[in-house]
Coordinates of C-alpha atoms in Angstrom, one line a residue:
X981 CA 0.0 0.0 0.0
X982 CA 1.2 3.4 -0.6
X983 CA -0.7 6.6 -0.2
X984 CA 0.9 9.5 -1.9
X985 CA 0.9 12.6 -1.1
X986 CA 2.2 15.8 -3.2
X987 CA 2.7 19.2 -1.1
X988 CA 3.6 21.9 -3.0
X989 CA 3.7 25.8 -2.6
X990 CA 6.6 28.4 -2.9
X991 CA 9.5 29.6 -0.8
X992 CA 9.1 30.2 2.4
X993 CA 5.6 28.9 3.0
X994 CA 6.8 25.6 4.7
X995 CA 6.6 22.9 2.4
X996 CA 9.5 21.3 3.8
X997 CA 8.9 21.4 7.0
X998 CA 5.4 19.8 6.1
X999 CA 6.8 17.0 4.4
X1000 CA 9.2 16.7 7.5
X1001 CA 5.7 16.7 9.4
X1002 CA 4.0 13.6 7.7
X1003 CA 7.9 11.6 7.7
X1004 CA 7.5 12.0 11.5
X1005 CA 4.2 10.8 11.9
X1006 CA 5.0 8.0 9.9
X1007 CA 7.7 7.5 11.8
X1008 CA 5.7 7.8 15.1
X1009 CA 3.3 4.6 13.4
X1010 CA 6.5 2.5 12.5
X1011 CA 5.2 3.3 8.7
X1012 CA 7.9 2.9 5.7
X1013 CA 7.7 6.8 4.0
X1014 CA 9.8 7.5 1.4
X1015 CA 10.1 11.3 0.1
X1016 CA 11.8 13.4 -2.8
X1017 CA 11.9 17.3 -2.7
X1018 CA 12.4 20.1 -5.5
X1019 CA 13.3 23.3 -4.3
X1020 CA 13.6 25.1 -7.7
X1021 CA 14.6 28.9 -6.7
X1022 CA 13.1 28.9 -4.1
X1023 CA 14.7 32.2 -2.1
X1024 CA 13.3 33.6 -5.0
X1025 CA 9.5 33.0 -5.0
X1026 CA 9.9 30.1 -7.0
X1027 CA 8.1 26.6 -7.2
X1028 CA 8.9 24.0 -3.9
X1029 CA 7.4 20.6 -4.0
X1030 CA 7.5 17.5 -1.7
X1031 CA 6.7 14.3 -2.7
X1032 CA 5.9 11.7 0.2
X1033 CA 5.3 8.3 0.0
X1034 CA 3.5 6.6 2.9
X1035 CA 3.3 3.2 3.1
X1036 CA 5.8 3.2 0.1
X1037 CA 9.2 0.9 0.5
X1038 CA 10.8 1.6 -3.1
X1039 CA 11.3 5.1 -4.9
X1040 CA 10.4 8.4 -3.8
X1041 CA 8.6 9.5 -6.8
X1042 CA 5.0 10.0 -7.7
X1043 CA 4.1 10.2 -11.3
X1044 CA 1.5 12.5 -12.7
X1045 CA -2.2 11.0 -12.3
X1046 CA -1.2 9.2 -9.4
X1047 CA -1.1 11.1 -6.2
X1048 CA -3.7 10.4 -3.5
X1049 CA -3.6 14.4 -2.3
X1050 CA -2.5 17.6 -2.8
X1051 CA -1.6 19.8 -0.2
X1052 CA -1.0 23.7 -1.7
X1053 CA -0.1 26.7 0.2
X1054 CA -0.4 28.5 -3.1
X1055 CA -3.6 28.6 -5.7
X1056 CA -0.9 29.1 -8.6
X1057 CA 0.7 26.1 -7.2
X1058 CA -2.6 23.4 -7.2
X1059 CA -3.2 24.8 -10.8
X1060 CA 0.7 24.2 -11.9
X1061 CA 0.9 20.7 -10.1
X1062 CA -3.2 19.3 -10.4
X1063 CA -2.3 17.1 -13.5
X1064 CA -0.3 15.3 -10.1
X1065 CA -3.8 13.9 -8.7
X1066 CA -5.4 10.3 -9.6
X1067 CA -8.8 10.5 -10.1
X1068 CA -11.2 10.4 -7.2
X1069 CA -8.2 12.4 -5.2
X1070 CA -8.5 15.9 -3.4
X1071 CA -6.5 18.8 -3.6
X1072 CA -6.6 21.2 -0.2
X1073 CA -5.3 24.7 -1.1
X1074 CA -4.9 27.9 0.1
X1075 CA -7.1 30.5 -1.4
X1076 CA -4.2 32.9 -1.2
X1077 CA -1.8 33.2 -4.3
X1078 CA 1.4 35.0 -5.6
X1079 CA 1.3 36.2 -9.3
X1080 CA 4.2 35.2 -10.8
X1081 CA 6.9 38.0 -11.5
X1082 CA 7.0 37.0 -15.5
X1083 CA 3.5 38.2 -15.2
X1084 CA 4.3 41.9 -14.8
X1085 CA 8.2 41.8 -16.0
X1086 CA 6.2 40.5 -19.8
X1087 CA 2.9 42.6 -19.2
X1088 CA 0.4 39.7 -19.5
X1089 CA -3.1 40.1 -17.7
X1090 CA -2.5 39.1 -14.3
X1091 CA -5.2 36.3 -13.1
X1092 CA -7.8 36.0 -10.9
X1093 CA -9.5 33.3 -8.2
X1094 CA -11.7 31.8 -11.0
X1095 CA -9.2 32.2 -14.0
X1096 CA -7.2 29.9 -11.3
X1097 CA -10.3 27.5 -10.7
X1098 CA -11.0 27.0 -14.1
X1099 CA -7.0 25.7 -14.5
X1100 CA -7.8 23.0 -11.9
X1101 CA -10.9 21.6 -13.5
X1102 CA -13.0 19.3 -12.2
X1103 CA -10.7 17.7 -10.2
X1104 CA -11.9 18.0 -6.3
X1105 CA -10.7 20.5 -4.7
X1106 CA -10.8 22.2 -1.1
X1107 CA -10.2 26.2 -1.0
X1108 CA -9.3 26.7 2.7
X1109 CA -8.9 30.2 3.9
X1110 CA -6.1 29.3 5.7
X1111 CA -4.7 33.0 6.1
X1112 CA -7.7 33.8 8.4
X1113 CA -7.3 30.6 10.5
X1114 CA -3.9 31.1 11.1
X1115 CA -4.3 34.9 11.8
X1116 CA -6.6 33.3 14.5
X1117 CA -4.4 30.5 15.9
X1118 CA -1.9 33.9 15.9
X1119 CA 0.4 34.1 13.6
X1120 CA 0.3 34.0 9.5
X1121 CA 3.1 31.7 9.5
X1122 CA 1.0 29.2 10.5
X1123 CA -0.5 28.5 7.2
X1124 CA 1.2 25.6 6.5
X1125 CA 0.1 23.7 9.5
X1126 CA -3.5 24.9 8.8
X1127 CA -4.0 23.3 5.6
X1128 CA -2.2 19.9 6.9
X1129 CA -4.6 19.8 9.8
X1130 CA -7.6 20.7 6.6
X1131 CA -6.2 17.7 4.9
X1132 CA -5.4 15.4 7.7
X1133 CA -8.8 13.3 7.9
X1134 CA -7.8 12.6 4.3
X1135 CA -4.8 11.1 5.4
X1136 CA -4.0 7.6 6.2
X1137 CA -2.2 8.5 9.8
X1138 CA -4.0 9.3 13.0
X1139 CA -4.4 11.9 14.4
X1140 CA -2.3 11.8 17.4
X1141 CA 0.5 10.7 15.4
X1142 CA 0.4 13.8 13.5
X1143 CA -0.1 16.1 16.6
X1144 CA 3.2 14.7 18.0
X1145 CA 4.7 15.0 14.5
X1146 CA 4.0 18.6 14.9
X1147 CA 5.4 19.0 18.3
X1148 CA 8.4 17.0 17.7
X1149 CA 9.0 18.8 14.4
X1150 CA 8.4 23.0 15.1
X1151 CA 10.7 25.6 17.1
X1152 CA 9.4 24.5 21.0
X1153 CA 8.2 27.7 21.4
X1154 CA 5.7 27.8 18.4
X1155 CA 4.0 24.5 19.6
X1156 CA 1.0 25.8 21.2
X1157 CA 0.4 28.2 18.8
X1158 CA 0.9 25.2 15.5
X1159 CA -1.1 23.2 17.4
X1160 CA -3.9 24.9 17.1
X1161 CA -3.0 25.5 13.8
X1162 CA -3.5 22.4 12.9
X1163 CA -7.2 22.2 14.9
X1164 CA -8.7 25.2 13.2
X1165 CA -7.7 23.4 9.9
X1166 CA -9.1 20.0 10.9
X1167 CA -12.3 21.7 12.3
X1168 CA -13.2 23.5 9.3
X1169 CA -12.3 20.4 6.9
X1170 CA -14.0 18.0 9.0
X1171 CA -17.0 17.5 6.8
X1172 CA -15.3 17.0 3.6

C-alpha cells in the first residue's frame, strides 16, 4: 500500500517542513515513508514541491495522475501541479496566491481566483482560507500547518500521530500556537 501525497507551494511557506511533518508521523506509526523534494529557486519566489510516499518501500517519486492528495499553500501552485492527482483524489489549497513576476516583467493580464479554478478543473478541490485561521491561531506563518490539519482526515495516519509529529517537528516555542493550527484546519475540513 502506498498513499501518496504531493505538497507543494513556494518559498518560504513551509513545504519542507510539512513534508518533515508527515515523515515523522509515519515515523511515530512505524510506517515505511519515502520522500523526494524540488526546491527550484526557491529564495526567490519560485516553485517547492515534496513528494511523500506513505506506506511506500521503493522510490520516492509519484508520477503525474497518481497522487492520492494535494496539499498547496499557493492557488498558482494546485493549478501548476493538479495534472499530479489520480482520479477520485482531493486537492486542499490555500485560497491565497502570488502572481508570478513573469506576469508583470512580460505585461500579460495578471489572473484572478476563478481564472485559477477554471486551471484545476474538475478535479476535487478544497479552497481553505487558511490565512484567516492562522491569523486566529496567531500568527500567518502558521498556514502551512493549517492546511495539513484541513487535509489530515484525508490522510492515512492518525491523528495523534500527527499532533506529535508537529510537536516534535516546530521551534518548541511555536508548539502551542501550531497546534492549534492544525485544529482550526481539521475543524473547518472536518466534513469533507
Amino acid at each position: 500500500m502506498s498513499f501518496d501525497v504531493l505538497i507543494v507551494g513556494i518559498g518560504g511557506q513551509g513545504t519542507i517542513l510539512t513534508s518533515n511533518i508527515l515523515g515523522e508521523a509515519c515515523v511515530i506509526e512505524g510506517i515505511h515513508v519515502r520522500g523526494a523534494e524540488t526546491h527550484g529557486m526557491a529564495q526567490r519566489g519560485g516553485s517547492v514541491e515534496s513528494q511523500i510516499r506513505i506506506g511506500q518501500e521503493y522510490g520516492p517519486q509519484i508520477a503525474p495522475g497518481t497522487a492520492d492528495l494535494i496539499i498547496s499553500f499557493d492557488l498558482m501552485e494546485a493549478a501548476r501541479y493538479c495534472h499530479y492527482l489520480k482520479k477520485g483524489g482531493f486537492i486542499f489549497t490555500s485560497q491565497e496566491y502570488v502572481v508570478p513576476t513573469s506576469v508583470f516583467t512580460q505585461d500579460f493580464p495578471a489572473p484572478d481566483e476563478h481564472m485559477i479554478m477554471g486551471l484545476i478543473g474538475d478535479y476535487k478541490v478544497i479552497v481553505v482560507e487558511a490565512r484567516r485561521l492562522a491569523e486566529e491561531a496567531g500568527s500567518i506563518l502558521t498556514q502551512n500547518i493549517v492546511l495539513l490539519g484541513a487535509a489530515s482526515s484525508h490522510l492515512p495516519l492518525q491523528e495523534q500521530s500527527l499532533r506529535d509529529a508537529v510537536s516534535r517537528t516546530v521551534p518548541k516555542k511555536t508548539i502551542e500556537l501550531n497546534l492549534k493550527a492544525f485544529d482550526l484546519g481539521r475543524a473547518v475540513c472536518s466534513t469533507h
